[in-house]
Coordinates of C-alpha atoms in Angstrom, one line a residue:
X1144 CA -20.8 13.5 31.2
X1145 CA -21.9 13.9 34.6
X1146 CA -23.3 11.1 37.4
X1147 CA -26.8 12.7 36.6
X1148 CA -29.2 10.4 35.7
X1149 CA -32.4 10.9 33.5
X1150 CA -34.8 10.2 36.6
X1151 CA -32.8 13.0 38.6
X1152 CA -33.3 15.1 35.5
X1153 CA -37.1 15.1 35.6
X1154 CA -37.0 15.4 39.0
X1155 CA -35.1 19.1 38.4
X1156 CA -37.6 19.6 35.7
X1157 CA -41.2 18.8 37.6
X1158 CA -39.3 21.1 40.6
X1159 CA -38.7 23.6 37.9
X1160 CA -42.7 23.6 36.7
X1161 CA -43.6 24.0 40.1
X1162 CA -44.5 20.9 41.1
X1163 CA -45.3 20.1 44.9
X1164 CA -46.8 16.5 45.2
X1165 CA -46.9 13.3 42.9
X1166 CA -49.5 10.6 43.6
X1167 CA -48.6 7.0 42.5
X1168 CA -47.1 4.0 43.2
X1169 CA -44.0 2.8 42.3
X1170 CA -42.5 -0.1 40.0
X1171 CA -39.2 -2.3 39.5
X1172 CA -38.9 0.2 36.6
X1173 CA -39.3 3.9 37.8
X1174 CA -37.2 2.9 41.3
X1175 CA -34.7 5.9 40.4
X1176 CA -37.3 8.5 39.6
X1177 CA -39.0 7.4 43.1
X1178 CA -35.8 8.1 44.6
X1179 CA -34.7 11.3 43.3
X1180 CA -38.1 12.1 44.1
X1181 CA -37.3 11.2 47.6
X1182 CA -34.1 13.7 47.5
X1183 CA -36.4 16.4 45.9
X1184 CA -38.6 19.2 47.5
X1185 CA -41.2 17.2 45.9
X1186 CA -43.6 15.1 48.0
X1187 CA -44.6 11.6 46.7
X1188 CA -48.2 11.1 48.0
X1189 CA -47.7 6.7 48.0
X1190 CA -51.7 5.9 47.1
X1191 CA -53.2 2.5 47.0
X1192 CA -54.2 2.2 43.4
X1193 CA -53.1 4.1 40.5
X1194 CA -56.8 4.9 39.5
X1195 CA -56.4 6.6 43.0
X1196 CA -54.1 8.8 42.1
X1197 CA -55.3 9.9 38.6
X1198 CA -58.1 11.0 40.8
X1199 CA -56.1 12.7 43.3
X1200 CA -54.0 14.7 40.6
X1201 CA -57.2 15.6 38.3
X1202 CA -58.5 17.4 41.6
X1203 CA -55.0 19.1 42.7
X1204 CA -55.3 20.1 38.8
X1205 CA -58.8 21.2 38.6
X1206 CA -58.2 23.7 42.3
X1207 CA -54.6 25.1 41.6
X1208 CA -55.1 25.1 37.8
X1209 CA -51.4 23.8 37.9
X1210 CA -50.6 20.4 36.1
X1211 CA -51.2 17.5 38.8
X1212 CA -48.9 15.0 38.3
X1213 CA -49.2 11.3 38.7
X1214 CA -46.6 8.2 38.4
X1215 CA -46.7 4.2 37.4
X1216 CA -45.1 1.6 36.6
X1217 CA -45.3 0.1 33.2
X1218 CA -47.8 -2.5 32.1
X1219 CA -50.6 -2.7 34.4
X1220 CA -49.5 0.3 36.3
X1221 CA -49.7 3.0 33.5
X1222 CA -53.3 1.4 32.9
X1223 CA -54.5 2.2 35.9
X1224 CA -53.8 5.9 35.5
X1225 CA -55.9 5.9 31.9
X1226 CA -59.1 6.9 33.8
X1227 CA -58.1 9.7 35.9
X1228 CA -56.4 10.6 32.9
X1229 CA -59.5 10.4 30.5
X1230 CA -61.4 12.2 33.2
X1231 CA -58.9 14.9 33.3
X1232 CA -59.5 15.7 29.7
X1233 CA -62.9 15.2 29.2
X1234 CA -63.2 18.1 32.6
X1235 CA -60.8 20.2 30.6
X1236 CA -58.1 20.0 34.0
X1237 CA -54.5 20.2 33.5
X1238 CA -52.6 16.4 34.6
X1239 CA -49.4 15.2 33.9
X1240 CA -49.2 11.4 33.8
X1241 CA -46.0 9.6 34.1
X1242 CA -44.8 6.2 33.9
X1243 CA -42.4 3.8 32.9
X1244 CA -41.8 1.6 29.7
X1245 CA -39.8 -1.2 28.5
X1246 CA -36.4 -0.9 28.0
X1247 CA -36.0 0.8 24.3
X1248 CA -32.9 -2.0 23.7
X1249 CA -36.3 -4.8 23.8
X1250 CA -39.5 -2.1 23.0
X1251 CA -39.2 -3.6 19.3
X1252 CA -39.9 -7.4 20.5
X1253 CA -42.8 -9.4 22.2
X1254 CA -41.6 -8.2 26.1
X1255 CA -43.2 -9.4 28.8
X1256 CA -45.4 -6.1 30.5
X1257 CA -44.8 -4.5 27.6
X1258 CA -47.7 -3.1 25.6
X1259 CA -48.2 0.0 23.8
X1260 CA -49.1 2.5 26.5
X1261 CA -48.4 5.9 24.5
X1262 CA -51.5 4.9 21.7
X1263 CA -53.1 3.5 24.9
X1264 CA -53.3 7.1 26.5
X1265 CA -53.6 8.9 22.7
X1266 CA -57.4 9.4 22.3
X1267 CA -57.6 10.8 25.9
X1268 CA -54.9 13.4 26.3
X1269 CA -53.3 16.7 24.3
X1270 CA -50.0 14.8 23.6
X1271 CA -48.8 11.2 24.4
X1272 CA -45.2 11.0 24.2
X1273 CA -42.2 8.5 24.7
X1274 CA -39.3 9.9 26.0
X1275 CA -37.1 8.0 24.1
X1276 CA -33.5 9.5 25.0
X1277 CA -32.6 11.2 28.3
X1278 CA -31.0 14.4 26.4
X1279 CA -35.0 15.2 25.4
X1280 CA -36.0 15.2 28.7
X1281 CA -36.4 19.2 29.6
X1282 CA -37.9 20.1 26.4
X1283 CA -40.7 16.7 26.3
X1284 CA -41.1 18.0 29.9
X1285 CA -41.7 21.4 29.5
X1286 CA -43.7 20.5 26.4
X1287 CA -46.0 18.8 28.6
X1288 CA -46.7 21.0 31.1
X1289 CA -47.0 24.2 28.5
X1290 CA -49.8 21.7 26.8
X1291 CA -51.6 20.7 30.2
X1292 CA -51.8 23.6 31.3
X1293 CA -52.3 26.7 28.2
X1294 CA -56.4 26.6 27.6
X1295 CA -57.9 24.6 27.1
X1296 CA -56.2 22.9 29.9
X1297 CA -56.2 18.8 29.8
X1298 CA -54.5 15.5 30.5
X1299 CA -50.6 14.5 28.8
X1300 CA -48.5 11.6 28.9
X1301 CA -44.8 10.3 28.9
X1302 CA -43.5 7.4 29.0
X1303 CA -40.1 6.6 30.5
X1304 CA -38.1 3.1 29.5
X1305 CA -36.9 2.2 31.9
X1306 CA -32.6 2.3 30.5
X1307 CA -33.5 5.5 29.6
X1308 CA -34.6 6.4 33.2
X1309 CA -31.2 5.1 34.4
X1310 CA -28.7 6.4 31.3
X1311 CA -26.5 9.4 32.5
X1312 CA -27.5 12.7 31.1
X1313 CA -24.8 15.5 29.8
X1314 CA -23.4 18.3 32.2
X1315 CA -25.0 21.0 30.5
X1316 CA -28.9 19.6 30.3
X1317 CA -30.8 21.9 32.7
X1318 CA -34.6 22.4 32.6
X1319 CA -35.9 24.9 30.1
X1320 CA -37.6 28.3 31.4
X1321 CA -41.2 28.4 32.3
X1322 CA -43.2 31.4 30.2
X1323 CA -46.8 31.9 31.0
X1324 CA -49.0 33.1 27.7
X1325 CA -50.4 36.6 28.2
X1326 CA -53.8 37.2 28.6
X1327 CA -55.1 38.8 25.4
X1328 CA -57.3 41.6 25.1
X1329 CA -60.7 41.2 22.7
X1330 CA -61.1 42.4 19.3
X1331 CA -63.6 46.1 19.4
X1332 CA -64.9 45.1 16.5
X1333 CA -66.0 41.9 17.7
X1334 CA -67.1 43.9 21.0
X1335 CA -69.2 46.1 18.8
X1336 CA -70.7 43.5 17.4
X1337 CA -72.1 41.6 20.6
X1338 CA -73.1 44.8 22.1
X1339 CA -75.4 45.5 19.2
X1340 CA -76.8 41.6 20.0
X1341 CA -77.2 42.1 23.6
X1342 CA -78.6 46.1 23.2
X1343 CA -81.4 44.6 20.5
X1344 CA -82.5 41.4 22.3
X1345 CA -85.5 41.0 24.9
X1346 CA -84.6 38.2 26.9
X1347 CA -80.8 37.5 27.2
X1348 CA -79.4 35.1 29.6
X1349 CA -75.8 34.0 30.5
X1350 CA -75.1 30.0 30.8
X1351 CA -71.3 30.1 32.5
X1352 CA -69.6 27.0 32.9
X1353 CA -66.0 25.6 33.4
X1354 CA -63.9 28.3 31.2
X1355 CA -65.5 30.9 33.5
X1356 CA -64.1 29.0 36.9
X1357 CA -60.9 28.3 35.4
X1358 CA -60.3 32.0 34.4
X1359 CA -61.0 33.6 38.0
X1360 CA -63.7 35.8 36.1
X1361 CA -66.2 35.1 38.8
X1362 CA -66.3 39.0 39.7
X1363 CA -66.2 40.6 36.0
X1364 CA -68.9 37.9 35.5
X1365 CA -70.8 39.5 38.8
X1366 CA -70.2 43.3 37.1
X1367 CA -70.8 42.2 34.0
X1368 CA -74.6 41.0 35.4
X1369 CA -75.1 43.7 37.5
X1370 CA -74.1 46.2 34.8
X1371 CA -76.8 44.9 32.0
X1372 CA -79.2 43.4 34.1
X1373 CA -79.0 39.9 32.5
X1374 CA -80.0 36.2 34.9
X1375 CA -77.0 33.7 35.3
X1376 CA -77.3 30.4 35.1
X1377 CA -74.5 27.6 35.0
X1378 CA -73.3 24.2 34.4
X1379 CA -72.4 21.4 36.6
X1380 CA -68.8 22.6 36.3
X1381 CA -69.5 26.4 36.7
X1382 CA -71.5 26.0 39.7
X1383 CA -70.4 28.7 42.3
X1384 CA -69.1 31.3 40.0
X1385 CA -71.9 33.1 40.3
X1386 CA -73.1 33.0 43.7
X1387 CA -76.8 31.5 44.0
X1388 CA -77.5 33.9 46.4
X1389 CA -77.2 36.7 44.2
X1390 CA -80.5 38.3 43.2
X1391 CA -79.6 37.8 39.0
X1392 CA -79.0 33.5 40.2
X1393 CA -80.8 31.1 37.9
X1394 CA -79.0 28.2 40.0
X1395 CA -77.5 25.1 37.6
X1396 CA -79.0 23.9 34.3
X1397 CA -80.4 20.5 35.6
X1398 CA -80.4 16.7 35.3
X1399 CA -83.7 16.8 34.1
X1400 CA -84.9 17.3 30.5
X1401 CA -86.8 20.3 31.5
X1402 CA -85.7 21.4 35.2
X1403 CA -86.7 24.9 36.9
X1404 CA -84.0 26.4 35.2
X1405 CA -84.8 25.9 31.5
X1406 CA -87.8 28.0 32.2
X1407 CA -85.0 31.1 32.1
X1408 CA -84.0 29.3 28.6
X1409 CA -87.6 29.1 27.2
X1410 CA -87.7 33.0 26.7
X1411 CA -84.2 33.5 25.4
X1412 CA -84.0 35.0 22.6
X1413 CA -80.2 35.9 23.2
X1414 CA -77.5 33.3 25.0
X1415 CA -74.3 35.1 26.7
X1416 CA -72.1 31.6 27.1
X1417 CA -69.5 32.2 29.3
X1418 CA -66.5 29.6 29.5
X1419 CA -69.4 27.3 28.6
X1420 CA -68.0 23.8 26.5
X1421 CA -70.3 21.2 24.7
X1422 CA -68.7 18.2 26.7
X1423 CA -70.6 19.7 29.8
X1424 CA -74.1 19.3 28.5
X1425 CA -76.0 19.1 25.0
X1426 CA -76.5 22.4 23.7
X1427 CA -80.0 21.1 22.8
X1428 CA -81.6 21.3 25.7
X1429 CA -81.3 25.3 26.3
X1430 CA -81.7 25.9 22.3
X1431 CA -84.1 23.4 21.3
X1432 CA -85.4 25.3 17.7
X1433 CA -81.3 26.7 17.5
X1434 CA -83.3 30.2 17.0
X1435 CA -81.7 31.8 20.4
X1436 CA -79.1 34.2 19.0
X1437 CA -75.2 33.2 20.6
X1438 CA -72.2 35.1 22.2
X1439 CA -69.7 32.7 23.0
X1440 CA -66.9 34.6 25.2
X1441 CA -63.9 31.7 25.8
X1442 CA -60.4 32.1 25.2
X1443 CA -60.9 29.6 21.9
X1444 CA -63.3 29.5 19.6
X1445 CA -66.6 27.3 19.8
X1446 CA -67.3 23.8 18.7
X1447 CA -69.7 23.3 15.7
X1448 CA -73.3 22.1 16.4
X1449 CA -76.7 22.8 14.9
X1450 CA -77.9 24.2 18.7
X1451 CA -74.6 26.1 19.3
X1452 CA -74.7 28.2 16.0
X1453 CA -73.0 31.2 17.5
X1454 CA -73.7 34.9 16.2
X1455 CA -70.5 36.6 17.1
X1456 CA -67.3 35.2 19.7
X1457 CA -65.3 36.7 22.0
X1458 CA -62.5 34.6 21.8
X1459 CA -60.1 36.5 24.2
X1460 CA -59.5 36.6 28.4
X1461 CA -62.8 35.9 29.3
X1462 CA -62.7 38.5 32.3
X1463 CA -61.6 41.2 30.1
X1464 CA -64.4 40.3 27.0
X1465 CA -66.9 40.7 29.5
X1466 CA -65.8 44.1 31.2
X1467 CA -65.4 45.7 27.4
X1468 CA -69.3 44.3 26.7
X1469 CA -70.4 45.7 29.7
X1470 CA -69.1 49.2 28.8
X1471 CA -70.0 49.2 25.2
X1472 CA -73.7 48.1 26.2
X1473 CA -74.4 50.4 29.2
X1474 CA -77.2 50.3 31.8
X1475 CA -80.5 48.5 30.2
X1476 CA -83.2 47.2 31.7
X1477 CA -83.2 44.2 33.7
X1478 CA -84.6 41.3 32.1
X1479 CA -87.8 39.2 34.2
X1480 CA -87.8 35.8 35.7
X1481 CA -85.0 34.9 37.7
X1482 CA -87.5 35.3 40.5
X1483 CA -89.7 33.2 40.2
X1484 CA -87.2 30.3 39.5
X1485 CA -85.0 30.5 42.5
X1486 CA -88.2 30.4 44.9
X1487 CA -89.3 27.4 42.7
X1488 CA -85.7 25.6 43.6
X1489 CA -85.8 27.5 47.2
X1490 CA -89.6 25.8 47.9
X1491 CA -87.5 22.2 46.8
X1492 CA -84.9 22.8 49.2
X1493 CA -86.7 24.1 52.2
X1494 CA -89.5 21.1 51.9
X1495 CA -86.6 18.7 52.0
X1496 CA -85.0 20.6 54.7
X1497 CA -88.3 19.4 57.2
X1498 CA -88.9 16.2 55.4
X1499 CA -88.5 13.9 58.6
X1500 CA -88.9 10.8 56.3
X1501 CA -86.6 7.3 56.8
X1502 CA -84.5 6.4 55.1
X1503 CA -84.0 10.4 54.1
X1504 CA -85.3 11.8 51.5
X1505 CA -82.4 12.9 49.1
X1506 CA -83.1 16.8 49.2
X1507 CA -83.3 16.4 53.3
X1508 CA -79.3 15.4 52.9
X1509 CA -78.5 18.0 50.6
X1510 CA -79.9 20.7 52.8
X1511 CA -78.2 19.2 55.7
X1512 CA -75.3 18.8 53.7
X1513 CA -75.6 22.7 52.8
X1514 CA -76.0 23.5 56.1
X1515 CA -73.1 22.1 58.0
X1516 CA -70.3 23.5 55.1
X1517 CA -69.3 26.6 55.1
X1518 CA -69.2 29.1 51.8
X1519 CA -65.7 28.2 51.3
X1520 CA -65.4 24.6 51.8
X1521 CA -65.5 22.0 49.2
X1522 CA -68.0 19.1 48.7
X1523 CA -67.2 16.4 45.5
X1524 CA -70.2 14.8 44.2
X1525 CA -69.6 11.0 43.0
X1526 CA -71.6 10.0 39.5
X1527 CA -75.2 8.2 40.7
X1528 CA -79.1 9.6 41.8
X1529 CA -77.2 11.9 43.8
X1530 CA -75.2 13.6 41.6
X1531 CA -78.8 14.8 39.9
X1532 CA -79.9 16.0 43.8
X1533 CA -76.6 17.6 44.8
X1534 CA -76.3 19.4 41.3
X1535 CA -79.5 20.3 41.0
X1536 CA -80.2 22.0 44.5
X1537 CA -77.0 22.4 46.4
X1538 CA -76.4 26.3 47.0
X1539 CA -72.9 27.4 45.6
X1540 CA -71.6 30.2 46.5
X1541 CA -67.7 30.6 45.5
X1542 CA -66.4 28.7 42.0
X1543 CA -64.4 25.3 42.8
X1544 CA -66.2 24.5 45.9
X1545 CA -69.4 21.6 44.8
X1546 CA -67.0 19.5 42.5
X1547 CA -68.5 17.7 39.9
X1548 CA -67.0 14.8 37.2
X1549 CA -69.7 16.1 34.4
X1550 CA -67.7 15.4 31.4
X1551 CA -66.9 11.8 31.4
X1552 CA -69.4 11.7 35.0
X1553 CA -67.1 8.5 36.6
X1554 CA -68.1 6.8 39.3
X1555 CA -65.7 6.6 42.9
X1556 CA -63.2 9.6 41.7
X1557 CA -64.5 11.7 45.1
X1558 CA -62.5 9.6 47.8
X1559 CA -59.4 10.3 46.2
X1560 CA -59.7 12.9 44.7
X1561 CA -60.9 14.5 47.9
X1562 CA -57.3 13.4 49.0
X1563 CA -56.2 16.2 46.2
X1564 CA -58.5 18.7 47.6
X1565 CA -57.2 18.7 50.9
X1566 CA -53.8 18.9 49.8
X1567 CA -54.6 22.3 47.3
X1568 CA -56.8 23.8 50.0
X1569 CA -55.5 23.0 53.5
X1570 CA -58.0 25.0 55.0
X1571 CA -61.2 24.2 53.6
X1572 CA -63.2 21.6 55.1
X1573 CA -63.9 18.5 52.5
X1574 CA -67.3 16.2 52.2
X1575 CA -67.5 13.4 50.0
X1576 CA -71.3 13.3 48.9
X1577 CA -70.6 9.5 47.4
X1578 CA -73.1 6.3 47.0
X1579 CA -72.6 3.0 48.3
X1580 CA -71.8 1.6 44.5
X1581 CA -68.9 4.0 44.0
X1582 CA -68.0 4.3 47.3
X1583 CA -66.4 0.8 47.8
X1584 CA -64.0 1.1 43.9
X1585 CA -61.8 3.4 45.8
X1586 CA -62.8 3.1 49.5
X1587 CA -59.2 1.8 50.1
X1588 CA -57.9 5.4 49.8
X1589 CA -59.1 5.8 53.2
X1590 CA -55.9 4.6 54.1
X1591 CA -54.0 7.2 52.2
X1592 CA -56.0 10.0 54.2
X1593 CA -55.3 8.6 57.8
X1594 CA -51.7 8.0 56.9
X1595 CA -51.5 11.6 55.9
X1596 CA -53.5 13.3 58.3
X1597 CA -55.9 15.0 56.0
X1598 CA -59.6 15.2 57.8
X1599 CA -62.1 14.6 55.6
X1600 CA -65.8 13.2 55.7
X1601 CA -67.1 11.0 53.6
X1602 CA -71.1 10.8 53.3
X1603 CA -72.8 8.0 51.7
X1604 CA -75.9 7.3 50.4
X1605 CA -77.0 4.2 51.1
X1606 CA -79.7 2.3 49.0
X1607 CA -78.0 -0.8 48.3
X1608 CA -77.7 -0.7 44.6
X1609 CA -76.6 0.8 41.5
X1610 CA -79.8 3.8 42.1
X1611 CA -79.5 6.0 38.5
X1612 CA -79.5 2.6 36.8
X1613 CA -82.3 1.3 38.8
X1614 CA -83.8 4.9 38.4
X1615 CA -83.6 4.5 34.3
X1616 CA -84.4 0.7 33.9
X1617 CA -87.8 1.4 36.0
X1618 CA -88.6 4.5 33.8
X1619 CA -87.6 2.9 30.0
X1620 CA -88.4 -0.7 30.7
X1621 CA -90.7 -0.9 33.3
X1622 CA -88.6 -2.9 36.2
X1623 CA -84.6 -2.7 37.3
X1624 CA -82.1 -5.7 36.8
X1625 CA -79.2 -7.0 38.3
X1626 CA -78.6 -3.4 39.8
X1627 CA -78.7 -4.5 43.8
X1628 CA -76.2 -5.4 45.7
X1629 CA -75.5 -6.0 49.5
X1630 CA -72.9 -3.7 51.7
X1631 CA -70.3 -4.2 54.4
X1632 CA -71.4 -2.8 57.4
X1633 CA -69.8 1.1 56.5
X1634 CA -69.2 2.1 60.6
X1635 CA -67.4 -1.6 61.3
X1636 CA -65.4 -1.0 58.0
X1637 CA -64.3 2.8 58.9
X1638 CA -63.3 1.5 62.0
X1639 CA -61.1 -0.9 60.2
X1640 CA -58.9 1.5 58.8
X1641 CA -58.5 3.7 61.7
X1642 CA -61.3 6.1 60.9
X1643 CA -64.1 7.0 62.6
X1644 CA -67.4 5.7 61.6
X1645 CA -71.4 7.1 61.8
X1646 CA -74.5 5.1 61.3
X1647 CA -78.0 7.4 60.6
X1648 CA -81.0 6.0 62.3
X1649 CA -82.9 9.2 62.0
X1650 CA -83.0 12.1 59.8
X1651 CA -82.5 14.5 63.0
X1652 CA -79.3 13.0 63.3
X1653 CA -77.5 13.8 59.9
X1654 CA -77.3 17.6 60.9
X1655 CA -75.7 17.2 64.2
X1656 CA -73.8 13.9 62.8
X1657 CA -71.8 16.1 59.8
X1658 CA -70.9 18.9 62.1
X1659 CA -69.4 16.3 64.6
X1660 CA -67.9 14.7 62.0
X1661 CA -66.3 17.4 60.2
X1662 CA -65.2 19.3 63.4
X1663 CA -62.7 16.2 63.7
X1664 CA -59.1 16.2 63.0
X1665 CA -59.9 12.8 61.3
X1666 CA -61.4 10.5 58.5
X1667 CA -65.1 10.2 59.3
X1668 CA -67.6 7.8 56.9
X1669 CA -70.8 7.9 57.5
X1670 CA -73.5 5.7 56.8
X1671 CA -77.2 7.3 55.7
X1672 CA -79.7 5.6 54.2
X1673 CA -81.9 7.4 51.6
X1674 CA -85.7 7.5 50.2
X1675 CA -84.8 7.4 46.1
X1676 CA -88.8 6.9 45.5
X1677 CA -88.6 10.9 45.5
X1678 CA -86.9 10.0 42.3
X1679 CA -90.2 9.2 40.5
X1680 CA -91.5 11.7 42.6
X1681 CA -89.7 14.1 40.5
X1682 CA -89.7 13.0 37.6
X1683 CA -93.6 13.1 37.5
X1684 CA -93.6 17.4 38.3
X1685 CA -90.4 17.6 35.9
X1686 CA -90.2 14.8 33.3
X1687 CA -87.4 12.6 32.1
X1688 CA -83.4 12.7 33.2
X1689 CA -80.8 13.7 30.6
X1690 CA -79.8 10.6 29.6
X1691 CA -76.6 12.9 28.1
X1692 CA -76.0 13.9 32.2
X1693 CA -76.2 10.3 33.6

């Protein structure tokens, strides 16, 4: 035996997968995995709630496309990871969740903080796991991160008891070596038989969503668009890989039952999904009648629902499915109608753009929002009223940069999980597009930012209350309950922590306000009130929310 421990030997293993950072906080049981952390290339990112760092490793995950990795203690620790961890899985991102256990010599007893935390995290990741003897550590490691990470990517557990953590491993335990899957090439056959689709049908249209960001395919997607003439539209979680300045845009399918976008649906007689997966939105609501005809091109196969009932799938590297189509179909003509609906969401964004209202209206601060980031940078867009604005009308240009939580949509994962961005991308400039309800669940994270020096700015919209529950109370009942709330005041509370804080008092100043504010080597909140009666305002040209997108 050597003086190895267990703890040092996930150490050597999370070093051998790569790892860089771990977000948590630690516990009287997982003080020797902290440690050999400490003596480790790896960085431990200390957060202020566990829920924190969920958040902060989903959104490492979701930019690298590397496992992000976050720590607990047992008991009430571990808990507090389940919803970053449920989020994780639900947005298809690879996370690694780790925490500690009882002891295994009193996990058969009644234990005091002892509960059982692998069924706990069961139903929301790929594999839930106790480690239950330090000699399985490399392979349960490896295990892990060959599960997080291999499509379609998601959330895994382990849990570590805590005499297991301390035992002494054997000499000759080393971590296993990392193999990456290789990207498959799609069946001709299959290739024929979607060329013979897309050569026959009148109005095709590609939907891409969160497959197509994951696998880098923005530019066979572009070619592939180019090549047959076909409109793109995407999801919420596929906004930016195709650029909505490109002449084929459709922009995202939207919060509403029946937004601009569906018109390029209406006519379909043929859907090209790209990367798309159900949990994003209901199928429903681009295939009403389930007539449209279906290519699914994913590296898996599609889930089974009466509006999804696919014609032939391209279950291969999505990239290299589309380049084969491309050449098997050849040049056709370019199909109608992408025209008229991106002057339709251009007219939106340009009359918010001069709407001088206060408070602002909500498409003033997207357009303002739009206007002081640059191509590259990165905005995440809490769950609320805004999430419907910023999705529906925020230009994206490049894939991974207008971040949105659309499969389970929670509420206050942008703070820290902004913490996450800023750690993946360095460079890129990061906005927090948050409202005052979600804001203050993980506003302590502030704290985390400053003590790391990661500039950031954090926008909220301020209406004093819970607004997309107020929104759907007023529209299905008739009046809002319980859904208002008073607010600290947001500059004096920046201030508190060390950050710099904003107050908007007119819409002229949010322009010059985010520019300020994100030209600062700092943490910047500011505070803007906005106009959610343009909510009704909407809804009477467009017609009811998605309640399946609130």
């Amino acid at each position: 035996m050597s003086s190895r421990t267990a703890a040092e030997l996930i150490v050597e293993c999370l070093e051998n997968e790569g790892v860089t950072h771990i977000f948590g906080i630690p516990g009287e049981e997982n003080i020797r995995l902290v440690d050999a952390i400490s003596r480790s290339s790896i960085s431990y990112v200390l957060t202020r709630h566990e829920q924190g760092a969920s958040f902060m490793a989903e959104t490492y995950g979701r930019l690298t496309g590397k496992a992000g990795v976050c720590s607990a203690t047992l008991g009430p620790g571990a808990i507090n990871l389940l919803l970053g961890t449920a989020d994780a899985i639900t947005n298809s991102t690879p996370l690694v969740a780790l925490s500690a256990q009882v002891g295994m010599n009193r996990s058969f007893k009644e234990s005091h903080q002892g509960v059982d935390l692998t069924a706990m995290f069961d139903p929301v990741t790929k594999w839930s796991a106790l480690v239950a003897t330090a000699g399985a550590v490399p392979e349960m490691v490896r295990k892990a991160f060959k599960l997080a990470q291999t499509e379609r990517p998601g959330a895994v557990y382990l849990a570590v008891p805590e005499d297991v953590e301390k035992a002494e491993v054997a000499e000759e335990s080393r971590p296993l070596a990392v193999n990456v899957p290789r990207t498959d090439e799609p069946s001709p056959a299959q290739v024929e038989r979607a060329a013979t689709l897309l050569r026959s049908a009148r109005n095709p249209i590609v939907l891409a969503g969160h497959g197509a960001a994951r696998a880098g395919a923005g530019e066979a997607l572009r070619r592939f668009a180019e090549a047959v003439g076909v409109p793109v539209a995407t999801t919420f979680h596929g906004k930016g890989v195709f650029p909505d300045d490109h002449p084929l845009a459709l922009g995202a399918v939207g919060f509403m039952r029946h937004d601009y976008v569906n018109f390029g649906f209406d006519a379909a007689d043929l859907i090209i999904a790209v990367g798309y997966e159900l949990q994003e939105f209901d199928p429903v609501r681009i295939n009403p009648d389930g007539d449209a005809k279906i290519i699914h091109v994913h590296r898996f196969p599609a889930e089974v629902d009466a509006n999804y009932d696919v014609s032939v799938g391209l279950a291969s590297d999505i990239g290299r499915s589309l380049d084969a189509l491309a050449d098997a179909v050849g040049p056709r003509e370019k199909t109608a109608g992408g025209e008229r609906i991106r002057a339709l969401l251009d007219a939106e964004l340009a009359r918010g753009a001069s709407d001088d209202r206060f408070p602002l209206a909500p498409a003033r601060v997207v357009a303002d929002t739009r206007a002081a980031l640059g191509r590259e940078d990165i905005v995440l867009v809490d769950t609320g009223a805004l999430k419907m604005w910023m999705a529906r009308l925020y230009p994206t240009y490049e894939p991974n940069t207008c971040l949105i939580s659309n499969g389970l949509s929670t509420m206050a994962w942008t703070v820290p999980g902004a913490i996450g961005a800023k750690i993946a991308c360095p460079d890129a400039k990061v906005l927090v597009a948050t409202g005052d309800g979600a804001f203050l669940m993980n506003s302590q994270e502030i704290e985390t930012a400053l003590r790391l020096n990661l500039p950031m700015v954090i926008l909220i919209w301020v209406d004093d209350a819970y607004g997309l529950i107020s929104w759907k109370m007023d529209l299905d009942i008739g009046h809002n309950v319980d859904t208002a709330f008073g607010n600290p005041d947001f500059v004096a509370y920046a201030e508190s922590f060390g950050a710099v804080g904003h107050r908007i008092t007119a819409a002229e100043q949010l322009l010059p306000t985010l520019r300020e504010a994100l030209a600062a080597d700092t943490v910047s909140v500011i505070a803007c009130p906005v106009d959610y009666r343009a909510n009704l305002e909407l809804i009477e040209s467009l017609g009811d929310i998605d309640e399946s997108l609130t």
